[in-house]
GROMACS .gro file of C-alpha atoms in nm:
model
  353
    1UNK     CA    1  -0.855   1.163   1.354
    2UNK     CA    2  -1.165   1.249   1.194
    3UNK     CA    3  -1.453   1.468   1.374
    4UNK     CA    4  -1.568   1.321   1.662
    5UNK     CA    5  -1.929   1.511   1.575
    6UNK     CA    6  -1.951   1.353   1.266
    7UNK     CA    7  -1.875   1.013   1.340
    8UNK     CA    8  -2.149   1.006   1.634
    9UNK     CA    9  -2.356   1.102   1.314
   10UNK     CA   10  -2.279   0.802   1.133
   11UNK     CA   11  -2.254   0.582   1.452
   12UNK     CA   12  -2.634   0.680   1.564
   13UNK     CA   13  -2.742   0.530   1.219
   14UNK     CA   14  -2.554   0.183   1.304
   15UNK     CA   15  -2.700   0.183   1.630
   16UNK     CA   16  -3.092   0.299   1.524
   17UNK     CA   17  -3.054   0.031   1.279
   18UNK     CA   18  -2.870  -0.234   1.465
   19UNK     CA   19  -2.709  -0.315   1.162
   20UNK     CA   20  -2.354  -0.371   1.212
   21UNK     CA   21  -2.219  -0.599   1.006
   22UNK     CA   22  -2.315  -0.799   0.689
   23UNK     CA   23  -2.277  -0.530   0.429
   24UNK     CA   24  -2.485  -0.315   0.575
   25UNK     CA   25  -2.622   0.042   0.422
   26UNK     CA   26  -2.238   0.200   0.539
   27UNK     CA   27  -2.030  -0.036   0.357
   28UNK     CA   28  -2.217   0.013   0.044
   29UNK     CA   29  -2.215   0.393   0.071
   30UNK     CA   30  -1.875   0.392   0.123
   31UNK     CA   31  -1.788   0.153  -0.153
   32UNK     CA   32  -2.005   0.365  -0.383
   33UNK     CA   33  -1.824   0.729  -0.244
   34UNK     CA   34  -1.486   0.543  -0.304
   35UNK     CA   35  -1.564   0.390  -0.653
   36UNK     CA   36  -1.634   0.737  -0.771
   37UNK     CA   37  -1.336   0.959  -0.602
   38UNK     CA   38  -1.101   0.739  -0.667
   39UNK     CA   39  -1.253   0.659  -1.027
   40UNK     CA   40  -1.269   0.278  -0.996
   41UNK     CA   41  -1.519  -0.009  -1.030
   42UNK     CA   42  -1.554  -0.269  -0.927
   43UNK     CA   43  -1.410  -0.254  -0.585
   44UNK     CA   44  -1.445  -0.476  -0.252
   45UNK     CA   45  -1.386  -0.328   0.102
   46UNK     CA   46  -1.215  -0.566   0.323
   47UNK     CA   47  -1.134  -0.587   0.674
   48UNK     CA   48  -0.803  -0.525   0.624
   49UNK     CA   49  -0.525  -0.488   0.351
   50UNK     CA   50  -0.362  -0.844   0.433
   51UNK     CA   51  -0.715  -1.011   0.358
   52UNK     CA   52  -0.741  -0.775   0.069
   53UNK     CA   53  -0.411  -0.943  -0.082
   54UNK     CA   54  -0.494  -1.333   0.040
   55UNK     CA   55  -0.816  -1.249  -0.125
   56UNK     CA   56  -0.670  -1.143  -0.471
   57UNK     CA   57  -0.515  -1.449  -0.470
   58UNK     CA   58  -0.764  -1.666  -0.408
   59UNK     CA   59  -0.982  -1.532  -0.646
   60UNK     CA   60  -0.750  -1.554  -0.942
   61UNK     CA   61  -0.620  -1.929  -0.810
   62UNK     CA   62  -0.278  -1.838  -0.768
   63UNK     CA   63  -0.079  -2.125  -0.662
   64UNK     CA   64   0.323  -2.213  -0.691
   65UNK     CA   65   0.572  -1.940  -0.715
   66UNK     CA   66   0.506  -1.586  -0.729
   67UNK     CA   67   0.755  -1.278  -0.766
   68UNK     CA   68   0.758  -0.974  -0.577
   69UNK     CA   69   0.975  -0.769  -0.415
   70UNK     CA   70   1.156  -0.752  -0.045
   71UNK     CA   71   1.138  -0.408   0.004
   72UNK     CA   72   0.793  -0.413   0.145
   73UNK     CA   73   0.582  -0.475   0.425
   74UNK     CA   74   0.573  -0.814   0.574
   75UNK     CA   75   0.203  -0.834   0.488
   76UNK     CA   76   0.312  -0.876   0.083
   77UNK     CA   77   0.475  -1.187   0.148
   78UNK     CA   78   0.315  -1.305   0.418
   79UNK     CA   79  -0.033  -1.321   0.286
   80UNK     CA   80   0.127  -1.525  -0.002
   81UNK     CA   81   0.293  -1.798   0.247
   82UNK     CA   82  -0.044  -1.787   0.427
   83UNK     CA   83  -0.208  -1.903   0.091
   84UNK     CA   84   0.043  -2.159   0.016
   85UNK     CA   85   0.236  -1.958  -0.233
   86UNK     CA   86   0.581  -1.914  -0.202
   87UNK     CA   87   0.740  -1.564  -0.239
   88UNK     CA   88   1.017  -1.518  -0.510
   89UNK     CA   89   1.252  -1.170  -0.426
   90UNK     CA   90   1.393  -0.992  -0.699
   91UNK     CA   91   1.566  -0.671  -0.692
   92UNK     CA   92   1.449  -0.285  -0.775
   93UNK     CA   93   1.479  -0.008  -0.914
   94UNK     CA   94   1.740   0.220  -0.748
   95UNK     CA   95   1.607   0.509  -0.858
   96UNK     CA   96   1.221   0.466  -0.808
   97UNK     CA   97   1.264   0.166  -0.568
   98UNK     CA   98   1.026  -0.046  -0.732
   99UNK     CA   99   1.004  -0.409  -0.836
  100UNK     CA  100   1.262  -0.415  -1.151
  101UNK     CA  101   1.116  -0.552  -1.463
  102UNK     CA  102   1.425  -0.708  -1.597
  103UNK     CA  103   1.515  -0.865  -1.273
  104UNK     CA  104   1.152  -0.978  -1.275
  105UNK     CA  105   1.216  -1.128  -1.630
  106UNK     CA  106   1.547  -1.300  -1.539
  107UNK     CA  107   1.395  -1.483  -1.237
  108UNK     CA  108   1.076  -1.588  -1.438
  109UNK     CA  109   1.076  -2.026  -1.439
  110UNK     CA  110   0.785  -2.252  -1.516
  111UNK     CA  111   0.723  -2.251  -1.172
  112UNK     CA  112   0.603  -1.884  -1.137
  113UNK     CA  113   0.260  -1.826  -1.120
  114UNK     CA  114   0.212  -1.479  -1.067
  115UNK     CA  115   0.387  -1.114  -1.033
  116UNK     CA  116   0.310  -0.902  -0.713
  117UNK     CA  117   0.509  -0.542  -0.718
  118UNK     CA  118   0.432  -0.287  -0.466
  119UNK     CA  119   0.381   0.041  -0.548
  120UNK     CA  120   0.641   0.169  -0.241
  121UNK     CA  121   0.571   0.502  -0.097
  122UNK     CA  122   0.268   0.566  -0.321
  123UNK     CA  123   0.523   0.575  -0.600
  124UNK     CA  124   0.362   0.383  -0.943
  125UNK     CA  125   0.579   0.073  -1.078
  126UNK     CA  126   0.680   0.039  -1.453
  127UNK     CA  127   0.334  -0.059  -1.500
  128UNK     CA  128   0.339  -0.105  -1.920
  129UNK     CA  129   0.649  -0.373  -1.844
  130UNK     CA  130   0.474  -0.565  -1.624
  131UNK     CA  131   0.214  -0.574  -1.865
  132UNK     CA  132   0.421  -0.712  -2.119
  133UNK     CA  133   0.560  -0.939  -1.862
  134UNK     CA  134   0.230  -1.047  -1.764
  135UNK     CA  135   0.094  -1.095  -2.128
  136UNK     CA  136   0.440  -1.272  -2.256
  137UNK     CA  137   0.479  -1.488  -1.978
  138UNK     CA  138   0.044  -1.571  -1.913
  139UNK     CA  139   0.075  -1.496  -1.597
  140UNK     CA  140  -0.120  -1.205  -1.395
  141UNK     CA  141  -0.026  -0.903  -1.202
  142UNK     CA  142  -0.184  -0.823  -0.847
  143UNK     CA  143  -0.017  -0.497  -0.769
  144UNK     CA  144   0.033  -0.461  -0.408
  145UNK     CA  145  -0.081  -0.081  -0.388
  146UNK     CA  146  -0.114  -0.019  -0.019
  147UNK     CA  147   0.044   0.320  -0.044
  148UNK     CA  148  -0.151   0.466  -0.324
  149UNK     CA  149  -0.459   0.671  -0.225
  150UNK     CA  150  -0.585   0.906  -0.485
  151UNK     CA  151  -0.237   0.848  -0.704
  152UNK     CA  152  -0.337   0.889  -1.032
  153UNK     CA  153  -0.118   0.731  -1.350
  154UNK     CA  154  -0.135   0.929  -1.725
  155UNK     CA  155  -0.444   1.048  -1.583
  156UNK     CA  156  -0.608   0.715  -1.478
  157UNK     CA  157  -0.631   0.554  -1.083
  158UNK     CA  158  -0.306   0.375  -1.043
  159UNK     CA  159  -0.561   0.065  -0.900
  160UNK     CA  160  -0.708   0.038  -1.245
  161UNK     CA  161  -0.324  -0.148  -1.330
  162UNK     CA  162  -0.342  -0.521  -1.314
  163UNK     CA  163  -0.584  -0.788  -1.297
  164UNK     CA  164  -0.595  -0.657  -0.922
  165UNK     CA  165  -0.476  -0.391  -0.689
  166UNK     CA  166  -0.531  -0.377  -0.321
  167UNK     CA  167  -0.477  -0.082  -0.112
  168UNK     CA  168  -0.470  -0.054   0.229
  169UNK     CA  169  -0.683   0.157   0.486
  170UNK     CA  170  -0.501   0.129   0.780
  171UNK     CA  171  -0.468   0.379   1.071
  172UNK     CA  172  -0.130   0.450   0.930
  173UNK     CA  173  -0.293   0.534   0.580
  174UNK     CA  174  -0.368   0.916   0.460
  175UNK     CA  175  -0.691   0.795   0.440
  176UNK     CA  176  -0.858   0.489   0.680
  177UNK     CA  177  -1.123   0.282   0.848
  178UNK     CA  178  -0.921   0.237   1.166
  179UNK     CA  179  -0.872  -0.131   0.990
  180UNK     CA  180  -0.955  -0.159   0.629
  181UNK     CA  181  -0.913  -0.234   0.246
  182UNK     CA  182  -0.983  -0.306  -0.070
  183UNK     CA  183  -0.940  -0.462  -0.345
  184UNK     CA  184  -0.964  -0.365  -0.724
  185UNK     CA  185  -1.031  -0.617  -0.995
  186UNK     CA  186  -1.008  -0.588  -1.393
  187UNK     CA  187  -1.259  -0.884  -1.478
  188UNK     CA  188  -1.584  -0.875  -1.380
  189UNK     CA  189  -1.595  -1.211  -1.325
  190UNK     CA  190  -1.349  -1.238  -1.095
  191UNK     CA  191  -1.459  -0.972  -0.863
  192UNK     CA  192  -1.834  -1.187  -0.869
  193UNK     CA  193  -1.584  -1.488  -0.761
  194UNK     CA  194  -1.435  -1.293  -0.495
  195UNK     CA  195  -1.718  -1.055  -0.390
  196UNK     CA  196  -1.871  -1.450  -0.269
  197UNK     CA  197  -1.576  -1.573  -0.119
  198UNK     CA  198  -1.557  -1.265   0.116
  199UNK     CA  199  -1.835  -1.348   0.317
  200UNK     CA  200  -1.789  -1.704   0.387
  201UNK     CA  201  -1.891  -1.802  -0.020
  202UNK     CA  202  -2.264  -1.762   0.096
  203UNK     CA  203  -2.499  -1.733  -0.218
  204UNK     CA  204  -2.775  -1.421  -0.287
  205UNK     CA  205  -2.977  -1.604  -0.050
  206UNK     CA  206  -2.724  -1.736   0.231
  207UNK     CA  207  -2.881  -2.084   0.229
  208UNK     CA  208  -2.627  -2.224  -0.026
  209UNK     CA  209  -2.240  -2.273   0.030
  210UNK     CA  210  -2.131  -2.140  -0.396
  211UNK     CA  211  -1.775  -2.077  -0.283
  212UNK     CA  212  -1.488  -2.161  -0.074
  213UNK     CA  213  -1.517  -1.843   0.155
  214UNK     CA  214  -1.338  -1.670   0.429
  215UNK     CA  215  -1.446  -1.393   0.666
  216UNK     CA  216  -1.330  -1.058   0.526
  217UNK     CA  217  -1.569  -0.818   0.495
  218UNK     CA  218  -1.559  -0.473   0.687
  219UNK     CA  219  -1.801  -0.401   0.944
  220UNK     CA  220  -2.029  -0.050   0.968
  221UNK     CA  221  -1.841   0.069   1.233
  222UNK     CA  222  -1.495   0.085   1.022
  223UNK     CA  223  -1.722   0.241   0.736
  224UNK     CA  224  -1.836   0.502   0.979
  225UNK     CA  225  -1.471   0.590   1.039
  226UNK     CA  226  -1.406   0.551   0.676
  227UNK     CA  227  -1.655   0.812   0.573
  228UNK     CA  228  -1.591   1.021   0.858
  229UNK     CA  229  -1.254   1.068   0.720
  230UNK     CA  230  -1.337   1.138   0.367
  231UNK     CA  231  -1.523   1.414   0.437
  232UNK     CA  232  -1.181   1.595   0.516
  233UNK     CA  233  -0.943   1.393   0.242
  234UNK     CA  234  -0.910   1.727   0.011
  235UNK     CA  235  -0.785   1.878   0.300
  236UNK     CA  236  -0.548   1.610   0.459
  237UNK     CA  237  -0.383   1.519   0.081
  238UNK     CA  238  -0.314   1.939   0.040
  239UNK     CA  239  -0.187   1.976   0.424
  240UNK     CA  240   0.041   1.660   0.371
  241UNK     CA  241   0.188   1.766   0.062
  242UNK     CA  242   0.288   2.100   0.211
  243UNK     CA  243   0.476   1.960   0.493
  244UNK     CA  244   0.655   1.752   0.204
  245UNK     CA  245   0.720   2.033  -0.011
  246UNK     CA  246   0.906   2.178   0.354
  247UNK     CA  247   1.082   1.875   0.301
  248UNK     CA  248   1.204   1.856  -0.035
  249UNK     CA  249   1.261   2.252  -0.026
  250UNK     CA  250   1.490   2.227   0.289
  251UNK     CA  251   1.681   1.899   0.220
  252UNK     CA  252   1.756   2.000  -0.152
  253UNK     CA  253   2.125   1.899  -0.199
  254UNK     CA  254   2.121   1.701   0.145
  255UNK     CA  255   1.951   1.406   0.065
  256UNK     CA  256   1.881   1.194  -0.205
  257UNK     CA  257   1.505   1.106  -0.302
  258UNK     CA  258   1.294   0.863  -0.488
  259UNK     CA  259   1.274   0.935  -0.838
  260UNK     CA  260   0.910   0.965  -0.859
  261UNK     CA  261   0.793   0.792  -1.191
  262UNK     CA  262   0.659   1.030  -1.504
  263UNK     CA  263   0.348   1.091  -1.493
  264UNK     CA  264   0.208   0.963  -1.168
  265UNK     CA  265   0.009   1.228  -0.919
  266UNK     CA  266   0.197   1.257  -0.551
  267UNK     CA  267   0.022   1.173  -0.266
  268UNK     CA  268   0.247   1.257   0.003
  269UNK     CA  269   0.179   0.939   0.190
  270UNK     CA  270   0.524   0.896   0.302
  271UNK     CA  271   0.882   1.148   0.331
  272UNK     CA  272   1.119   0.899   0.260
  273UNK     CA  273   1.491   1.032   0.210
  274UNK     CA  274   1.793   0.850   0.136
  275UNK     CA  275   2.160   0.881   0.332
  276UNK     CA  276   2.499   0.847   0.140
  277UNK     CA  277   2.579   0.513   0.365
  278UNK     CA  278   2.442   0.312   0.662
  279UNK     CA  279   2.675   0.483   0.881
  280UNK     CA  280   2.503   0.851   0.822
  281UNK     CA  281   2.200   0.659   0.852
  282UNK     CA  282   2.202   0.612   1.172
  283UNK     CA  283   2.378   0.952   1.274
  284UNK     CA  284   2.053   1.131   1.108
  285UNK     CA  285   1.854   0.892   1.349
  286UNK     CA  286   2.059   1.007   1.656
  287UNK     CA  287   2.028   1.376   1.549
  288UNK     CA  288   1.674   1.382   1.516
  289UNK     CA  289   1.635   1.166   1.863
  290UNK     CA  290   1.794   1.425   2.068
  291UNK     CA  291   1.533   1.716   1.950
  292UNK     CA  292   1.257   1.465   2.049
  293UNK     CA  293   1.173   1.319   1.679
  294UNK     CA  294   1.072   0.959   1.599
  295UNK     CA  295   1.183   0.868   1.224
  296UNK     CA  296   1.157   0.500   1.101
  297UNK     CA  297   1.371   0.340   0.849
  298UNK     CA  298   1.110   0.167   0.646
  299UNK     CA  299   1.154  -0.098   0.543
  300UNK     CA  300   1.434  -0.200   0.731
  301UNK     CA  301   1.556  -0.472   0.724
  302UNK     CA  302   1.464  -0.586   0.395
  303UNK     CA  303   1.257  -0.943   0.389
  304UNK     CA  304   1.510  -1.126   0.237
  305UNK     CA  305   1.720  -1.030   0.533
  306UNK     CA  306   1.437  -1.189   0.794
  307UNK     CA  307   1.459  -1.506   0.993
  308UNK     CA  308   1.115  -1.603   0.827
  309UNK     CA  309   1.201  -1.499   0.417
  310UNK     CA  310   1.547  -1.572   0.413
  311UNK     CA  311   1.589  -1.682   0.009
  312UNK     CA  312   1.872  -1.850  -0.182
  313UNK     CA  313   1.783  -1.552  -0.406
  314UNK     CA  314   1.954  -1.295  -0.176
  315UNK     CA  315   2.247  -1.220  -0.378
  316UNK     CA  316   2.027  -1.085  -0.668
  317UNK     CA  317   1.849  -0.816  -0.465
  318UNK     CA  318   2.190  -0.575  -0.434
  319UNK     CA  319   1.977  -0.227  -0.499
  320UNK     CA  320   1.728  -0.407  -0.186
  321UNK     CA  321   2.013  -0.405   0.067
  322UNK     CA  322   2.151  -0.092  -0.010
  323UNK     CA  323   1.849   0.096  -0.002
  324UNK     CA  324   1.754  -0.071   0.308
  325UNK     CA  325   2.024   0.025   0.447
  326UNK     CA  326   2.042   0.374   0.386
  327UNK     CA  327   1.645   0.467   0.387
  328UNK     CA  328   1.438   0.695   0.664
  329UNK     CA  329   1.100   0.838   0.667
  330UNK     CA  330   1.065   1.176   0.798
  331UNK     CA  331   0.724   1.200   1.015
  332UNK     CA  332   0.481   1.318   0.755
  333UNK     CA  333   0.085   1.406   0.883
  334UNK     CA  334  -0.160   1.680   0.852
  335UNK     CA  335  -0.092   1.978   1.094
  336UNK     CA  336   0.270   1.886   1.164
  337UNK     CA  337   0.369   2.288   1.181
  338UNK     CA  338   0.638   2.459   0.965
  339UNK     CA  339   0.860   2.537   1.235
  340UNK     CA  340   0.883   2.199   1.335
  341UNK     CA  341   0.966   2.039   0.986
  342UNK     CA  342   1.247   2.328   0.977
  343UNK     CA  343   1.350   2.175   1.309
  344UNK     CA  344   1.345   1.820   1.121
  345UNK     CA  345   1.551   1.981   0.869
  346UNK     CA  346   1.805   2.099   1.062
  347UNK     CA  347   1.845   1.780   1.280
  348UNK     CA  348   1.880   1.588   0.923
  349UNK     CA  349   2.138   1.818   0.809
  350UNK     CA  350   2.341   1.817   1.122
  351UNK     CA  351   2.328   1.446   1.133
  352UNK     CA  352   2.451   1.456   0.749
  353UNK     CA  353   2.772   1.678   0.872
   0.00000   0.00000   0.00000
């Protein structure tokens, strides 16, 4: 939670002006702040990061077939099916536990229209193969990139990848608007398209319909959160990457982790650890229940597993399930104190035994 002093600041200039919505003078400021930290352009703050991705795909008329990856969020898919495109799981990597190129590659048909990875955990995808992929096969890449706050690739903003990459600025997020997101888009022209469509496709001076539109824009009181928040962000990213570095000093040898890729920044969104089988899985979960600690195994189950995104493509996501199955993350958030990660730590290792 950011300062409750300095968002009444920023809340007593929405309510002087009585401008709350509408891009107001908030939105833009934040937009602005955001272009530069994260060192971006051409970025559009939505109300949320599912509109962010339905919005992506409207704006670069994706329609058919596109293929992405189960090991998500529901919000990946779901935004797709909400647009009338249908989701096509392939497997990952089972070391990085992103979207696999090859299997990406393999699954391609005349009917696929676009690729979606997700950059899961904040870690980067084998962006250069998908940019093959995308320039063999003429088809674009809209990186889902919920996780990836300040992650930086070869020196560059991991949302610069792509012809777009939304993030998301939930509450959940190391940095949010209470609700909240964005989108980033390579072509200019494209983010004009979109920038129209996300207030209702009203023109410069809202007395002409120029595009089909939807209602996605964030208000000023999710900015004022927004900006409240950035004003500690240095502080939360080095706080939450101590209480990983607890992590990946006491479960050394435990545990098996994401192979985070070559050169790509960490962010230390999420602590996600993997067990040897299902069945330690669970113990862990048990172990850290009875000293009082919440863990989640995320995502579990996969989407292909669902009632709603069951696929005749299940067999091909093997590295999915297992994963899945085997996957926790450890509660991860400024101020969590070093004694209690230790007690974490312990509870893993005992569950482990």
């Amino acid at each position: 939670m950011p300062n409750l002093d300095l968002i009444n600041k920023y809340l007593s200039q929405v309510h002087e002006r009585s401008w709350i919505t509408n891009n107001g003078p908030l939105v833009r400021e934040l937009t602005s702040v955001l272009q530069d930290y994260l060192g971006v352009k051409n970025l559009i703050l939505t109300a949320n990061g599912t509109l962010a991705l339905q919005l992506a795909y409207k704006a670069l008329r994706i329609k058919g077939e596109a293929l992405t990856t189960p090991f998500t969020f529901v919000a990946t898919a779901s935004s797709m099916k909400w647009q009338g495109i249908t989701p096509r799981f392939c497997d990952i990597e089972p070391d990085t536990l992103g979207l696999c190129p090859q299997a990406v590659k393999e699954a391609f048909t005349p009917n696929t229209k676009a690729i979606v990875p997700v950059h899961v955990y904040g870690n980067p995808c084998n962006v250069e193969k998908f940019e093959d992929l995308s320039e063999d096969m003429k088809v674009p890449v809209i990186y889902d990139a919920s996780h990836t706050f300040s992650i930086k690739y070869k020196g560059q903003s991991i949302l610069n990848r792509g012809d777009a990459s939304t993030i998301s600025f939930h509450a959940t997020k190391l940095f949010h608007t209470v609700e909240g997101g964005g989108i980033v888009f390579k072509d200019d022209e494209v983010f004009e398209r979109a920038r129209l469509m996300l207030n209702f496709g009203l023109g410069e001076n809202a007395e002409d319909i120029v595009a089909p539109g939807i209602n996605a824009k964030m208000s000023e009181v999710h900015a004022a959160y927004g900006l409240s928040v950035l004003h500690s962000i240095d502080e939360i990213l080095s706080e939450r990457a101590e209480v990983l570095s607890y992590y990946h000093q006491g479960l050394n040898g435990v545990v098996e982790l994401p192979r985070w890729r070559e050169g790509a920044t960490q962010n230390a969104a999420y602590a996600p650890i993997i067990m040897d089988s299902e069945n330690q899985c669970l113990k862990v979960l048990e172990s850290l229940k009875k000293v009082g600690v919440v863990a989640r195994r995320y995502f579990y189950p996969s989407l292909h597993h669902t009632s709603e995104y069951k696929s005749d493509w299940n067999d091909s996501c093997k590295n999915v399930t297992g994963i899945a199955n085997r996957v926790i993350c450890l509660p991860l958030y400024p101020g969590l104190e070093k004694h209690d990660v230790a007690n974490i730590v312990e509870a893993v290792k005992e569950g482990c035994q």
